[in-house]
Amino acid sequence: MRRNTDALTRFFQGVTREAYGELGIRDETLAGYVADLLVRFARTDGLYRLRDPGGRRIDTIVEMLLEIGRVEPGVASHPEREREIRRHIGDYALFMSGLFPEYVARRGGLDYFHEQGRRAYRSVFEHDRARYRPGAVLFGALAADFPRHAGALTYMRQVHFPRHSQGEVGLVLRDLLS
């Protein structure tokens, strides 16, 4: 089934802003980033976009961290590649620990995911700040308050997602949460 990305984007933007507002998080940039993350990760190819050299999807934080240190023959290490992997680690840790905290607790613990997410976003913040990128502050805020943002996703799943269980968005949510 082809997903209507525009409807999904509108849904996640609306529900994220609403939930963040209810929780007293008044940062539109943060809410927009989280909504975008939800849209990207609603498709498994976004959630599992990192692949090992054999093409197998990388689906653990440990494997993602190892990917940072992997050196390809004839290819120099590149700071932008490391930044993108660390951003993905932060996004993955936030998404999984926020929407699936029970699963994460069984797989390795919320504290581990929160710490790795915080470290990953802190690294992206430092990388971007050193290059005077305007979005650096966003990653600093995500790092500084990682458990709160994961909790906001849990709140969203428990309170807001059930209200939107009809139509195409409802089908995507059922796929996502099953």
Coordinates of N, CA, C and O in Angstrom, one line a residue:
M1 N 0.8 -1.2 0.0 CA 0.0 0.0 0.0 C 0.9 1.2 0.0 O 1.8 1.4 0.8
R2 N 0.6 2.2 -0.9 CA 1.3 3.4 -1.0 C 0.8 4.4 0.1 O -0.3 4.6 0.2
R3 N 1.7 4.9 0.9 CA 1.4 5.8 2.0 C 1.3 7.2 1.5 O 2.1 7.7 0.7
N4 N 0.3 7.9 1.9 CA 0.2 9.3 1.6 C 1.1 10.1 2.5 O 0.7 10.4 3.7
T5 N 2.3 10.5 2.0 CA 3.3 11.2 2.8 C 2.8 12.5 3.3 O 3.0 12.9 4.5
D6 N 2.0 13.2 2.5 CA 1.5 14.5 2.9 C 0.6 14.4 4.1 O 0.7 15.2 5.1
A7 N -0.3 13.4 4.1 CA -1.3 13.2 5.2 C -0.5 12.8 6.4 O -0.8 13.3 7.5
L8 N 0.5 12.0 6.3 CA 1.3 11.5 7.4 C 2.1 12.7 8.0 O 2.1 12.8 9.2
T9 N 2.6 13.5 7.1 CA 3.4 14.7 7.6 C 2.5 15.6 8.4 O 2.8 16.1 9.5
R10 N 1.3 15.9 7.8 CA 0.4 16.8 8.5 C 0.0 16.2 9.9 O -0.1 16.9 10.9
F11 N -0.3 14.9 9.9 CA -0.7 14.2 11.1 C 0.4 14.3 12.2 O 0.1 14.8 13.3
F12 N 1.6 13.9 11.8 CA 2.7 14.0 12.8 C 3.0 15.4 13.3 O 3.3 15.6 14.4
Q13 N 3.0 16.4 12.3 CA 3.2 17.7 12.8 C 2.2 18.2 13.8 O 2.5 18.8 14.8
G14 N 0.9 17.9 13.5 CA -0.2 18.3 14.4 C -0.1 17.7 15.7 O -0.2 18.3 16.8
V15 N 0.0 16.4 15.7 CA 0.0 15.6 17.0 C 1.3 15.9 17.8 O 1.2 16.0 19.0
T16 N 2.4 16.1 17.2 CA 3.6 16.5 17.9 C 3.5 17.8 18.6 O 3.8 18.0 19.7
R17 N 3.0 18.8 17.8 CA 2.9 20.2 18.4 C 1.9 20.1 19.5 O 2.1 20.8 20.6
E18 N 0.8 19.4 19.3 CA -0.3 19.3 20.4 C 0.3 18.7 21.7 O 0.2 19.2 22.8
A19 N 1.0 17.5 21.5 CA 1.5 16.8 22.7 C 2.6 17.6 23.3 O 2.7 17.8 24.6
Y20 N 3.5 18.2 22.5 CA 4.6 19.0 23.1 C 4.0 20.2 23.9 O 4.5 20.6 25.0
G21 N 3.0 20.9 23.3 CA 2.3 22.0 24.0 C 1.7 21.5 25.3 O 1.8 22.2 26.3
E22 N 1.0 20.4 25.3 CA 0.4 19.8 26.6 C 1.5 19.5 27.6 O 1.2 19.6 28.8
L23 N 2.7 19.2 27.2 CA 3.8 18.8 28.1 C 4.6 20.1 28.5 O 5.6 19.9 29.2
G24 N 4.3 21.2 27.9 CA 5.0 22.4 28.3 C 6.3 22.6 27.5 O 7.2 23.4 27.9
I25 N 6.5 21.9 26.4 CA 7.7 22.0 25.6 C 7.3 23.0 24.4 O 6.6 22.6 23.5
R26 N 7.7 24.2 24.5 CA 7.3 25.3 23.6 C 8.3 25.6 22.6 O 8.5 26.8 22.3
D27 N 8.9 24.6 22.0 CA 9.9 24.9 21.0 C 9.5 24.3 19.6 O 9.4 23.1 19.5
E28 N 9.1 25.2 18.7 CA 8.6 24.7 17.4 C 9.6 24.0 16.6 O 9.3 23.1 15.9
T29 N 10.9 24.4 16.7 CA 11.9 23.7 16.0 C 12.1 22.3 16.4 O 12.2 21.4 15.6
L30 N 12.0 22.0 17.8 CA 12.1 20.7 18.3 C 10.9 19.9 17.9 O 11.0 18.7 17.4
A31 N 9.7 20.4 18.0 CA 8.5 19.7 17.6 C 8.5 19.4 16.1 O 8.2 18.3 15.7
G32 N 9.0 20.3 15.3 CA 9.1 20.0 13.9 C 10.1 18.9 13.6 O 9.9 18.1 12.7
Y33 N 11.2 18.9 14.3 CA 12.2 17.9 14.1 C 11.7 16.5 14.4 O 11.9 15.5 13.7
V34 N 11.0 16.4 15.6 CA 10.5 15.2 16.0 C 9.4 14.7 15.1 O 9.3 13.5 14.7
A35 N 8.6 15.6 14.6 CA 7.5 15.2 13.6 C 8.2 14.7 12.3 O 7.7 13.6 11.8
D36 N 9.2 15.3 11.9 CA 9.9 14.8 10.7 C 10.6 13.5 10.9 O 10.5 12.6 10.1
L37 N 11.1 13.3 12.1 CA 11.7 12.0 12.5 C 10.6 10.9 12.4 O 10.9 9.8 11.8
L38 N 9.5 11.2 12.9 CA 8.4 10.2 12.9 C 8.0 9.9 11.4 O 7.7 8.7 11.1
V39 N 7.9 10.9 10.6 CA 7.6 10.6 9.2 C 8.7 9.8 8.5 O 8.4 8.8 7.8
R40 N 9.9 10.1 8.7 CA 11.0 9.3 8.1 C 11.0 7.9 8.6 O 11.3 7.0 7.8
F41 N 10.8 7.7 9.9 CA 10.9 6.3 10.5 C 9.6 5.6 10.4 O 9.6 4.4 10.8
A42 N 8.5 6.2 9.9 CA 7.3 5.4 9.7 C 7.5 4.3 8.6 O 6.8 3.4 8.5
R43 N 8.5 4.6 7.8 CA 8.9 3.6 6.8 C 10.2 2.8 7.3 O 11.1 3.5 7.7
T44 N 10.2 1.5 7.3 CA 11.3 0.8 7.8 C 12.6 1.1 7.1 O 13.7 1.0 7.7
D45 N 12.5 1.5 5.8 CA 13.8 1.8 5.1 C 14.4 3.1 5.7 O 15.6 3.2 5.6
G46 N 13.6 3.9 6.4 CA 14.2 5.1 7.0 C 14.8 4.7 8.4 O 15.9 5.1 8.8
L47 N 14.1 3.8 9.1 CA 14.5 3.4 10.4 C 15.8 2.6 10.3 O 16.7 2.7 11.2
Y48 N 15.8 1.7 9.3 CA 17.0 0.8 9.1 C 17.8 1.2 7.9 O 18.2 0.3 7.1
R49 N 18.1 2.5 7.7 CA 18.8 2.9 6.5 C 20.3 2.5 6.5 O 20.9 2.4 5.5
L50 N 20.9 2.3 7.7 CA 22.3 2.0 7.8 C 22.4 0.5 7.4 O 21.7 -0.4 7.9
R51 N 23.4 0.2 6.6 CA 23.7 -1.2 6.1 C 25.2 -1.5 6.3 O 26.0 -0.6 6.3
D52 N 25.4 -2.8 6.6 CA 26.8 -3.2 6.7 C 27.4 -3.4 5.3 O 26.6 -3.3 4.3
P53 N 28.7 -3.7 5.2 CA 29.3 -3.8 3.8 C 28.6 -4.9 3.0 O 28.6 -4.9 1.8
G54 N 28.0 -5.9 3.6 CA 27.3 -7.0 2.9 C 25.8 -6.6 2.6 O 25.1 -7.4 2.0
G55 N 25.4 -5.4 2.9 CA 24.0 -5.0 2.6 C 23.0 -5.3 3.7 O 21.8 -5.0 3.5
R56 N 23.4 -6.0 4.8 CA 22.5 -6.4 5.8 C 22.1 -5.1 6.6 O 23.0 -4.3 7.0
R57 N 20.9 -5.0 7.0 CA 20.5 -3.8 7.8 C 21.1 -3.8 9.2 O 21.2 -4.9 9.8
I58 N 21.5 -2.7 9.6 CA 22.1 -2.6 11.0 C 20.9 -2.1 11.9 O 20.4 -1.1 11.7
D59 N 20.6 -2.9 12.9 CA 19.5 -2.7 13.7 C 19.8 -2.6 15.2 O 18.8 -2.7 16.0
T60 N 21.0 -2.5 15.6 CA 21.3 -2.3 17.0 C 22.3 -1.1 17.1 O 23.0 -0.7 16.2
I61 N 22.2 -0.4 18.3 CA 23.1 0.7 18.5 C 24.5 0.3 18.5 O 25.4 1.0 18.0
V62 N 24.8 -0.9 19.1 CA 26.2 -1.3 19.1 C 26.7 -1.5 17.7 O 27.8 -1.0 17.4
E63 N 26.0 -2.1 16.8 CA 26.4 -2.2 15.4 C 26.6 -0.8 14.7 O 27.5 -0.6 13.9
M64 N 25.7 0.1 15.1 CA 25.8 1.5 14.5 C 27.1 2.1 15.0 O 27.8 2.8 14.2
L65 N 27.4 2.0 16.2 CA 28.6 2.5 16.8 C 29.9 1.9 16.1 O 30.8 2.6 15.8
L66 N 29.8 0.6 15.9 CA 30.9 -0.1 15.1 C 31.0 0.5 13.7 O 32.1 0.5 13.2
E67 N 29.9 0.8 13.1 CA 29.9 1.3 11.7 C 30.7 2.6 11.7 O 31.4 2.9 10.6
I68 N 30.7 3.4 12.7 CA 31.5 4.7 12.7 C 32.9 4.4 12.6 O 33.6 5.1 11.8
G69 N 33.4 3.3 13.2 CA 34.8 3.0 13.1 C 35.3 2.2 12.0 O 36.5 2.0 11.7
R70 N 34.3 1.7 11.2 CA 34.6 0.8 10.0 C 35.3 1.7 9.0 O 34.9 2.7 8.6
V71 N 36.4 1.1 8.5 CA 37.2 1.8 7.5 C 37.1 1.0 6.2 O 37.3 -0.2 6.2
E72 N 36.7 1.7 5.1 CA 36.6 1.0 3.8 C 38.0 1.2 3.2 O 38.6 2.2 3.2
P73 N 38.5 0.1 2.6 CA 39.8 0.1 1.9 C 39.8 1.3 0.8 O 38.8 1.4 0.0
G74 N 40.8 2.1 0.9 CA 40.9 3.2 -0.1 C 40.1 4.4 0.2 O 40.1 5.3 -0.6
V75 N 39.3 4.4 1.3 CA 38.4 5.5 1.6 C 38.8 6.1 2.9 O 38.9 5.4 3.9
A76 N 39.1 7.4 2.9 CA 39.5 8.1 4.1 C 38.3 8.3 5.0 O 37.2 8.4 4.5
S77 N 38.5 8.3 6.3 CA 37.5 8.6 7.3 C 36.9 10.0 7.0 O 37.7 10.9 6.6
H78 N 35.6 10.1 7.1 CA 35.0 11.4 6.8 C 34.1 11.9 7.9 O 33.2 11.2 8.3
P79 N 34.4 13.1 8.4 CA 33.6 13.6 9.6 C 32.1 13.7 9.3 O 31.3 13.5 10.2
E80 N 31.7 14.0 8.1 CA 30.3 14.1 7.7 C 29.6 12.7 7.8 O 28.5 12.7 8.2
R81 N 30.3 11.7 7.4 CA 29.7 10.4 7.5 C 29.5 10.0 9.0 O 28.5 9.5 9.4
E82 N 30.5 10.3 9.8 CA 30.4 10.0 11.3 C 29.2 10.8 11.8 O 28.4 10.3 12.6
R83 N 29.1 12.1 11.4 CA 28.0 12.9 11.9 C 26.6 12.3 11.5 O 25.7 12.3 12.4
E84 N 26.5 11.9 10.3 CA 25.2 11.3 9.9 C 24.9 10.0 10.6 O 23.7 9.7 11.0
I85 N 25.9 9.2 10.9 CA 25.7 7.9 11.7 C 25.3 8.3 13.1 O 24.3 7.7 13.6
R86 N 26.0 9.3 13.7 CA 25.6 9.7 15.1 C 24.2 10.3 15.1 O 23.5 10.0 16.1
R87 N 23.9 11.1 14.1 CA 22.5 11.6 14.1 C 21.5 10.5 14.0 O 20.5 10.5 14.7
H88 N 21.8 9.5 13.2 CA 20.9 8.3 13.1 C 20.8 7.6 14.4 O 19.7 7.2 14.8
I89 N 21.9 7.4 15.1 CA 21.9 6.8 16.4 C 21.0 7.5 17.3 O 20.1 7.0 18.0
G90 N 21.1 8.9 17.4 CA 20.3 9.7 18.2 C 18.8 9.5 17.9 O 17.9 9.3 18.7
D91 N 18.5 9.6 16.6 CA 17.1 9.5 16.1 C 16.6 8.1 16.4 O 15.4 8.0 16.9
Y92 N 17.4 7.1 16.2 CA 16.9 5.7 16.4 C 16.6 5.5 17.9 O 15.6 4.9 18.3
A93 N 17.6 6.0 18.7 CA 17.4 5.8 20.2 C 16.1 6.6 20.7 O 15.4 6.1 21.5
L94 N 15.9 7.8 20.1 CA 14.7 8.5 20.5 C 13.5 7.8 20.1 O 12.5 7.7 20.9
F95 N 13.4 7.4 18.8 CA 12.2 6.8 18.3 C 11.9 5.5 19.0 O 10.8 5.3 19.5
M96 N 12.9 4.6 19.2 CA 12.7 3.3 19.8 C 12.3 3.5 21.3 O 11.4 2.9 21.8
S97 N 13.1 4.3 22.0 CA 12.8 4.4 23.5 C 11.6 5.2 23.8 O 11.0 5.1 24.8
G98 N 11.1 6.1 22.8 CA 9.9 6.8 23.0 C 8.7 6.1 22.6 O 7.7 6.1 23.4
L99 N 8.7 5.4 21.5 CA 7.5 4.7 21.0 C 7.4 3.3 21.5 O 6.3 2.7 21.6
F100 N 8.5 2.7 21.8 CA 8.6 1.3 22.2 C 9.4 1.0 23.4 O 10.3 0.2 23.4
P101 N 9.1 1.8 24.5 CA 9.9 1.6 25.7 C 9.9 0.2 26.3 O 10.9 -0.2 26.9
E102 N 8.8 -0.5 26.2 CA 8.8 -1.8 26.7 C 9.7 -2.8 25.9 O 10.5 -3.5 26.5
Y103 N 9.7 -2.6 24.6 CA 10.6 -3.4 23.8 C 12.1 -3.1 24.1 O 12.9 -4.0 24.2
V104 N 12.3 -1.8 24.2 CA 13.7 -1.3 24.5 C 14.2 -1.9 25.9 O 15.3 -2.3 26.0
A105 N 13.3 -1.8 26.8 CA 13.7 -2.3 28.2 C 14.0 -3.8 28.1 O 15.0 -4.2 28.8
R106 N 13.3 -4.6 27.3 CA 13.6 -6.0 27.2 C 14.9 -6.2 26.4 O 15.6 -7.2 26.6
R107 N 15.2 -5.3 25.4 CA 16.3 -5.5 24.5 C 17.7 -5.0 25.1 O 18.7 -5.4 24.6
G108 N 17.6 -4.1 26.0 CA 18.9 -3.6 26.4 C 18.8 -2.4 27.4 O 19.8 -2.0 27.9
G109 N 17.6 -2.0 27.7 CA 17.4 -1.0 28.8 C 17.2 0.4 28.3 O 18.0 0.8 27.4
L110 N 16.3 1.1 28.9 CA 16.0 2.4 28.5 C 17.2 3.3 28.8 O 17.5 4.3 28.1
D111 N 17.9 3.1 30.0 CA 19.0 3.9 30.3 C 20.1 3.9 29.3 O 20.7 4.9 28.9
Y112 N 20.4 2.7 28.7 CA 21.4 2.6 27.7 C 21.0 3.4 26.4 O 21.8 4.1 25.9
F113 N 19.7 3.2 26.0 CA 19.2 4.0 24.8 C 19.3 5.5 25.1 O 19.7 6.3 24.2
H114 N 18.9 5.9 26.3 CA 18.9 7.3 26.6 C 20.3 7.9 26.6 O 20.6 8.9 26.1
E115 N 21.2 7.1 27.2 CA 22.6 7.6 27.2 C 23.2 7.6 25.8 O 23.9 8.6 25.5
Q116 N 23.0 6.6 25.0 CA 23.6 6.6 23.6 C 22.9 7.7 22.8 O 23.6 8.3 22.0
G117 N 21.6 7.9 23.0 CA 21.0 9.0 22.2 C 21.5 10.3 22.6 O 21.8 11.2 21.8
R118 N 21.7 10.5 23.9 CA 22.2 11.8 24.4 C 23.6 12.0 23.9 O 24.0 13.1 23.4
R119 N 24.5 11.0 23.9 CA 25.9 11.1 23.4 C 25.9 11.4 21.9 O 26.7 12.2 21.4
A120 N 25.0 10.7 21.2 CA 25.0 10.9 19.7 C 24.6 12.3 19.4 O 25.3 13.0 18.6
Y121 N 23.5 12.8 20.0 CA 23.1 14.2 19.7 C 24.1 15.2 20.2 O 24.3 16.2 19.5
R122 N 24.8 14.9 21.3 CA 25.8 15.8 21.8 C 27.0 15.9 20.7 O 27.5 17.0 20.4
S123 N 27.3 14.8 20.2 CA 28.4 14.8 19.1 C 28.0 15.5 17.9 O 28.8 16.3 17.3
V124 N 26.7 15.4 17.5 CA 26.2 16.1 16.3 C 26.2 17.6 16.6 O 26.6 18.4 15.8
F125 N 25.8 18.0 17.8 CA 25.8 19.4 18.2 C 27.2 20.0 18.2 O 27.4 21.0 17.6
E126 N 28.2 19.2 18.7 CA 29.6 19.7 18.7 C 30.1 19.8 17.3 O 30.8 20.8 16.9
H127 N 29.8 18.9 16.5 CA 30.2 18.9 15.1 C 29.7 20.1 14.3 O 30.4 20.8 13.7
D128 N 28.4 20.3 14.5 CA 27.7 21.4 13.8 C 28.1 22.7 14.3 O 28.3 23.7 13.6
R129 N 28.3 22.8 15.6 CA 28.7 24.1 16.2 C 30.1 24.5 15.7 O 30.3 25.7 15.4
A130 N 31.0 23.5 15.6 CA 32.3 23.8 15.2 C 32.3 24.3 13.7 O 33.2 25.0 13.3
R131 N 31.3 24.0 13.0 CA 31.2 24.4 11.6 C 30.2 25.6 11.4 O 29.8 25.9 10.3
Y132 N 29.7 26.1 12.5 CA 28.8 27.3 12.5 C 27.5 27.0 11.8 O 27.0 27.9 11.2
R133 N 27.0 25.8 12.0 CA 25.7 25.4 11.3 C 24.6 25.9 12.2 O 24.6 25.7 13.4
P134 N 23.6 26.6 11.6 CA 22.6 27.2 12.5 C 21.7 26.2 13.2 O 21.2 26.5 14.3
G135 N 21.6 24.9 12.8 CA 20.8 23.9 13.4 C 21.4 23.3 14.6 O 20.8 22.4 15.2
A136 N 22.7 23.7 15.0 CA 23.4 23.0 16.0 C 22.6 23.0 17.4 O 22.6 22.0 18.1
V137 N 22.0 24.1 17.6 CA 21.3 24.3 18.9 C 20.2 23.2 19.1 O 20.0 22.7 20.2
L138 N 19.6 22.8 18.1 CA 18.5 21.8 18.1 C 19.1 20.5 18.7 O 18.5 19.9 19.6
F139 N 20.3 20.1 18.2 CA 20.9 18.8 18.7 C 21.4 19.0 20.1 O 21.4 18.0 20.9
G140 N 21.8 20.2 20.5 CA 22.2 20.4 21.9 C 21.0 20.3 22.8 O 21.1 19.7 23.9
A141 N 19.9 20.8 22.4 CA 18.6 20.7 23.2 C 18.2 19.2 23.3 O 17.7 18.8 24.4
L142 N 18.3 18.5 22.2 CA 17.9 17.1 22.2 C 18.8 16.3 23.2 O 18.3 15.4 23.9
A143 N 20.1 16.6 23.2 CA 21.0 15.9 24.0 C 20.8 16.3 25.5 O 20.8 15.4 26.4
A144 N 20.5 17.5 25.8 CA 20.4 18.0 27.1 C 19.2 17.4 27.8 O 19.2 17.2 29.0
D145 N 18.1 17.1 27.1 CA 16.8 16.7 27.7 C 16.3 15.5 27.0 O 15.1 15.3 26.8
F146 N 17.2 14.5 26.6 CA 16.8 13.4 25.9 C 15.7 12.6 26.5 O 14.7 12.3 25.8
P147 N 15.7 12.2 27.8 CA 14.6 11.4 28.4 C 13.3 12.1 28.3 O 12.2 11.5 28.1
R148 N 13.3 13.4 28.4 CA 12.0 14.1 28.3 C 11.4 14.0 26.9 O 10.2 13.9 26.8
H149 N 12.2 14.1 25.9 CA 11.7 14.0 24.5 C 11.3 12.5 24.2 O 10.3 12.3 23.5
A150 N 12.0 11.6 24.8 CA 11.5 10.2 24.6 C 10.2 10.0 25.3 O 9.3 9.4 24.8
G151 N 10.1 10.6 26.5 CA 8.8 10.5 27.3 C 7.7 11.2 26.5 O 6.5 10.8 26.6
A152 N 8.0 12.3 25.8 CA 7.0 13.0 25.0 C 6.4 12.1 23.9 O 5.2 12.1 23.6
L153 N 7.3 11.3 23.3 CA 6.9 10.3 22.3 C 6.0 9.2 22.9 O 5.0 8.8 22.3
T154 N 6.4 8.8 24.1 CA 5.6 7.8 24.8 C 4.2 8.3 25.1 O 3.2 7.7 24.8
Y155 N 4.1 9.5 25.6 CA 2.9 10.2 25.8 C 2.0 10.3 24.5 O 0.8 10.1 24.5
M156 N 2.7 10.7 23.5 CA 2.0 10.9 22.2 C 1.4 9.5 21.8 O 0.2 9.5 21.3
R157 N 2.1 8.5 21.9 CA 1.6 7.1 21.5 C 0.4 6.7 22.4 O -0.5 6.2 21.9
Q158 N 0.5 7.0 23.7 CA -0.5 6.6 24.6 C -1.8 7.4 24.5 O -2.9 6.9 24.6
V159 N -1.6 8.7 24.3 CA -2.7 9.7 24.4 C -3.3 10.1 23.0 O -4.5 10.0 22.8
H160 N -2.4 10.4 22.1 CA -2.8 10.9 20.8 C -3.0 9.9 19.7 O -4.0 10.1 18.9
F161 N -2.2 8.9 19.6 CA -2.3 8.0 18.5 C -3.7 7.2 18.6 O -4.3 7.0 17.5
P162 N -4.2 6.8 19.7 CA -5.5 6.1 19.7 C -6.6 6.9 19.2 O -7.6 6.4 18.6
R163 N -6.6 8.2 19.3 CA -7.6 9.1 18.8 C -7.6 9.2 17.3 O -8.6 9.6 16.7
H164 N -6.5 8.8 16.6 CA -6.4 8.9 15.2 C -6.3 7.5 14.6 O -5.4 7.3 13.7
S165 N -7.1 6.6 15.0 CA -6.9 5.2 14.5 C -7.7 4.9 13.3 O -7.7 3.7 12.8
Q166 N -8.4 5.8 12.7 CA -9.1 5.6 11.4 C -8.4 6.1 10.2 O -7.4 6.8 10.3
G167 N -8.8 5.6 9.0 CA -8.3 6.0 7.8 C -6.9 5.6 7.5 O -6.3 4.7 8.2
E168 N -6.2 6.2 6.5 CA -4.9 5.8 6.1 C -3.8 6.1 7.2 O -3.0 5.2 7.3
V169 N -4.0 7.2 7.9 CA -3.0 7.4 9.0 C -3.1 6.3 10.0 O -2.2 5.8 10.6
G170 N -4.4 5.9 10.3 CA -4.6 4.8 11.3 C -3.9 3.5 10.8 O -3.3 2.8 11.6
L171 N -4.0 3.2 9.5 CA -3.3 2.0 9.0 C -1.8 2.1 9.2 O -1.1 1.2 9.6
V172 N -1.2 3.3 8.9 CA 0.2 3.5 9.1 C 0.6 3.3 10.6 O 1.5 2.7 10.9
L173 N -0.3 3.9 11.5 CA 0.0 3.8 12.9 C 0.0 2.3 13.4 O 0.8 1.9 14.2
R174 N -1.0 1.6 12.9 CA -1.1 0.2 13.2 C 0.1 -0.6 12.7 O 0.7 -1.4 13.4
D175 N 0.6 -0.3 11.5 CA 1.8 -0.9 11.0 C 3.0 -0.6 11.8 O 3.8 -1.4 12.2
L176 N 3.1 0.7 12.2 CA 4.2 1.2 12.9 C 4.3 0.6 14.3 O 5.4 0.3 14.8
L177 N 3.2 0.5 15.0 CA 3.1 0.1 16.4 C 2.9 -1.4 16.6 O 2.9 -1.9 17.7
S178 N 2.8 -2.2 15.5 CA 2.6 -3.6 15.6 C 3.9 -4.4 15.6 O 4.9 -3.9 15.3

